[in-house]
Coordinates of C-alpha atoms and ligand atoms in Angstrom, one line a residue:
M1 CA -10.2 9.1 17.7
D2 CA -10.3 9.8 13.9
K3 CA -8.2 7.9 11.4
T4 CA -5.3 10.3 11.4
E5 CA -5.1 10.4 15.2
H6 CA -5.3 6.6 15.3
W7 CA -2.3 6.1 12.9
E8 CA -0.3 9.0 14.5
N9 CA -0.8 7.3 17.9
V10 CA 0.4 4.0 16.5
Y11 CA 3.6 5.4 15.0
Q12 CA 4.2 7.6 18.1
T13 CA 4.0 4.7 20.5
K14 CA 5.4 1.7 18.7
S15 CA 8.7 1.1 17.0
S16 CA 8.8 0.0 13.4
D17 CA 9.5 -3.6 14.3
E18 CA 6.8 -3.9 16.9
V19 CA 3.8 -3.5 14.6
S20 CA 2.1 -6.6 13.3
W21 CA 2.7 -5.7 9.6
Y22 CA 6.5 -5.3 10.1
E23 CA 8.4 -6.9 7.3
P24 CA 12.2 -6.6 7.2
D25 CA 12.3 -7.8 3.6
P26 CA 9.3 -6.7 1.5
K27 CA 10.0 -9.4 -1.1
Q28 CA 6.4 -10.2 -2.1
S29 CA 5.8 -6.5 -3.0
L30 CA 9.2 -5.9 -4.6
D31 CA 9.1 -9.0 -6.8
K32 CA 5.7 -8.0 -8.1
I33 CA 6.7 -4.4 -8.7
V34 CA 9.9 -5.4 -10.5
S35 CA 8.1 -7.9 -12.8
A36 CA 5.3 -5.3 -13.6
A37 CA 7.9 -2.5 -14.4
V38 CA 9.0 -2.2 -18.0
D39 CA 12.3 -0.7 -16.6
S40 CA 13.5 1.3 -13.7
R41 CA 12.2 4.6 -15.2
G42 CA 8.7 3.5 -14.2
R43 CA 7.1 5.8 -11.7
V44 CA 6.1 4.0 -8.5
I45 CA 3.9 5.1 -5.6
D46 CA 3.6 3.2 -2.3
I47 CA 0.2 4.0 -0.8
G48 CA 0.2 3.8 3.0
G49 CA 3.9 3.1 2.9
G50 CA 4.3 3.8 6.7
Q51 CA 7.7 2.7 7.8
S52 CA 8.0 -0.1 5.2
F53 CA 11.4 -0.9 3.8
L54 CA 9.9 -1.1 0.3
V55 CA 11.1 2.5 -0.5
D56 CA 14.7 1.5 0.4
R57 CA 14.5 -1.6 -1.8
L58 CA 13.0 0.4 -4.7
L59 CA 15.9 2.9 -4.6
D60 CA 18.4 0.0 -4.3
A61 CA 16.8 -1.6 -7.4
G62 CA 17.4 1.7 -9.3
F63 CA 13.8 3.1 -9.5
A64 CA 14.2 6.8 -10.3
H65 CA 10.7 8.0 -9.6
V66 CA 9.4 6.8 -6.2
A67 CA 6.7 8.3 -4.1
V68 CA 5.5 7.3 -0.7
L69 CA 2.1 8.5 0.7
D70 CA 0.8 8.0 4.2
I71 CA -1.9 9.5 6.5
S72 CA 0.7 9.6 9.3
R73 CA 3.2 12.4 9.2
T74 CA 5.2 10.7 12.0
A75 CA 5.6 7.6 9.9
I76 CA 6.7 9.6 6.8
E77 CA 9.2 11.6 8.9
A78 CA 10.6 8.4 10.5
T79 CA 11.1 6.8 7.1
K80 CA 12.7 9.9 5.7
A81 CA 15.1 10.0 8.7
R82 CA 16.0 6.3 8.1
L83 CA 16.8 7.0 4.5
G84 CA 19.1 9.9 5.4
E85 CA 20.4 11.6 2.2
R86 CA 18.5 9.2 0.0
A87 CA 15.2 10.7 1.2
S88 CA 15.7 13.6 -1.2
Q89 CA 15.3 11.1 -4.1
V90 CA 11.7 10.3 -3.0
E91 CA 8.5 12.3 -3.3
W92 CA 6.7 12.3 0.1
M93 CA 3.0 12.9 0.6
V94 CA 1.0 13.1 3.8
A95 CA -2.6 12.5 2.9
D96 CA -5.7 10.4 3.5
I97 CA -6.0 8.4 0.3
T98 CA -9.8 8.5 0.5
Q99 CA -9.8 12.3 0.4
A100 CA -6.9 13.0 -2.0
K101 CA -8.0 14.6 -5.2
S102 CA -4.9 14.2 -7.4
L103 CA -1.5 12.5 -6.9
G104 CA 0.0 12.9 -10.4
E105 CA 0.6 10.0 -12.8
F106 CA 2.3 6.7 -11.9
D107 CA 3.0 3.5 -13.8
I108 CA 2.8 1.3 -10.7
W109 CA 0.5 1.9 -7.6
H110 CA 1.4 -0.4 -4.7
D111 CA -0.7 -0.9 -1.6
R112 CA 0.1 -3.4 1.1
A113 CA -2.5 -3.5 3.9
V114 CA -4.3 -0.1 3.3
F115 CA -7.2 -0.9 1.0
H116 CA -8.5 -3.6 3.5
F117 CA -9.1 -0.8 6.1
L118 CA -11.7 0.8 3.8
T119 CA -14.9 -0.6 5.2
D120 CA -17.0 2.2 3.8
P121 CA -18.0 1.5 0.2
D122 CA -17.8 5.3 -0.6
D123 CA -14.2 5.3 0.5
R124 CA -13.4 2.3 -1.7
R125 CA -15.2 4.0 -4.7
R126 CA -13.2 7.2 -4.2
Y127 CA -10.0 5.1 -3.9
V128 CA -10.6 3.2 -7.1
E129 CA -11.5 6.4 -8.9
L130 CA -8.2 8.1 -7.8
L131 CA -6.3 4.9 -8.7
R132 CA -7.9 4.9 -12.2
R133 CA -7.1 8.7 -12.7
S134 CA -3.5 8.2 -11.5
L135 CA -2.5 5.2 -13.7
P136 CA -2.4 5.4 -17.5
I137 CA -3.8 2.6 -19.6
G138 CA -1.2 -0.2 -19.2
G139 CA -0.3 0.9 -15.7
H140 CA -0.2 -1.6 -12.8
F141 CA -2.0 -1.9 -9.5
V142 CA -0.2 -4.2 -7.0
V143 CA -2.3 -4.8 -3.9
G144 CA -1.9 -6.9 -0.8
T145 CA -4.8 -7.3 1.7
F146 CA -5.9 -9.8 4.3
A147 CA -7.3 -12.9 2.6
K148 CA -10.5 -14.7 3.2
G149 CA -10.0 -16.7 6.4
G150 CA -7.2 -14.3 7.5
P151 CA -7.3 -11.8 10.4
E152 CA -10.6 -9.9 10.9
K153 CA -9.0 -6.9 12.5
C154 CA -5.6 -5.0 12.3
S155 CA -4.3 -2.4 14.6
G156 CA -7.7 -2.6 16.5
L157 CA -9.6 -1.6 13.3
Q158 CA -12.1 -3.6 11.3
I159 CA -10.9 -4.7 7.9
C160 CA -12.4 -6.3 4.8
Q161 CA -10.9 -9.6 3.6
Y162 CA -10.4 -10.2 -0.2
D163 CA -10.0 -12.9 -2.7
A164 CA -9.6 -12.6 -6.5
A165 CA -13.4 -12.4 -7.1
T166 CA -14.2 -9.8 -4.4
M167 CA -11.2 -7.6 -5.4
Q168 CA -12.3 -7.7 -9.0
A169 CA -15.8 -6.6 -8.0
E170 CA -14.2 -3.5 -6.3
L171 CA -12.0 -2.7 -9.3
G172 CA -14.6 -3.2 -12.1
T173 CA -13.8 -3.8 -15.8
S174 CA -11.1 -1.1 -16.0
F175 CA -8.7 -3.5 -14.4
E176 CA -7.6 -6.9 -15.6
P177 CA -6.0 -9.4 -13.3
L178 CA -2.5 -10.5 -14.2
K179 CA -1.7 -12.6 -11.2
C180 CA -3.6 -13.3 -7.9
S181 CA -2.0 -15.3 -5.1
E182 CA -1.9 -15.8 -1.4
Y183 CA 1.0 -15.9 1.1
L184 CA 1.5 -16.2 4.8
H185 CA 3.0 -13.2 6.6
T186 CA 4.4 -13.9 10.1
T187 CA 4.0 -11.1 12.6
P188 CA 6.9 -10.1 14.9
S189 CA 5.1 -12.1 17.7
G190 CA 5.1 -15.2 15.5
K191 CA 1.4 -15.2 14.4
P192 CA 0.7 -16.3 10.8
Q193 CA -1.5 -14.0 8.8
Q194 CA -3.0 -15.0 5.4
F195 CA -2.6 -12.3 2.7
F196 CA -4.1 -12.0 -0.7
F197 CA -1.9 -10.3 -3.4
G198 CA -3.2 -9.2 -6.8
V199 CA -1.5 -7.6 -9.7
Y200 CA -3.8 -5.8 -12.2
E201 CA -3.4 -3.9 -15.4
R202 CA -5.5 -0.8 -16.2
V203 CA -7.2 -1.6 -19.5
G204 CA -10.0 1.0 -19.6
Ligands
LIG301 C1 -1.0 -1.9 8.2 S1 0.0 -0.5 7.8 C2 1.0 -1.1 6.4 C3 2.2 -0.2 6.2 C4 3.0 -0.6 5.0 N1 2.2 -0.6 3.8 C5 3.7 -1.9 5.2 O1 3.4 -2.9 4.5 O2 4.6 -2.0 6.1 C6 -1.2 0.6 7.1 C7 -0.6 1.9 6.7 O3 -1.6 2.7 6.0 C8 -1.6 4.0 6.5 N2 -3.0 4.4 6.3 C9 -4.1 3.9 6.9 N3 -5.2 4.5 6.4 C10 -4.8 5.4 5.4 C11 -5.5 6.3 4.6 N4 -6.8 6.4 4.6 N5 -4.7 7.0 3.7 C12 -3.4 6.9 3.7 N6 -2.7 6.1 4.5 C13 -3.4 5.3 5.4 C14 -1.2 3.9 8.0 O4 -0.7 5.0 8.5 C15 -0.2 2.7 7.9 O5 1.1 3.3 7.7

């Protein structure tokens, strides 16, 4: 099964609150985006947004330019359906982030639990190149991954765990850390999962 088939299968067979990453209130992400944004005119993209409620909360917070990208068309269509009329306020993209050539320009790039699936160094290099091309100097990268000591797999797939040092090594000198922290996510079945969260500014 290739990557697209894997994620299509997940979203075609599980409801949004059955998946381990389900989060009814994406507070960690939203707080970091709100504090990174100069104002609600900031353009925000949620990479691998899936069926996350982050897009709903960003619209509630008044963000006028919000985009959601995911490899799964099923996830994107379900999120659009949930938003109803408000879906037209959002830019939707179905793409594999490791293959996309250009996404346009954004002030904030958010990724919760996608980067850690990139176990191939070439995929990570292409991701960081696209990130750098998509954010102007002063733009922010908000990323959440499994932390060191956290889960070793997600959705049956291998992942890479991160801390501040290993994330910085992936990002290089074009990105400066503003805040790195960890928190515990609890899955719908009650399992704790340690997450690393970093907020970076593009400086070069
Ligand atoms: C663990 S889920 C996290 C979903 C969402 N960010 C959240 O926090 O609820 C990973 C998401 O990334 C998407 N995804 C995985 N690999 C991807 C890729 N290479 N390009 C774009 N999206 C991808 C999946 O379809 C899935 O929606």
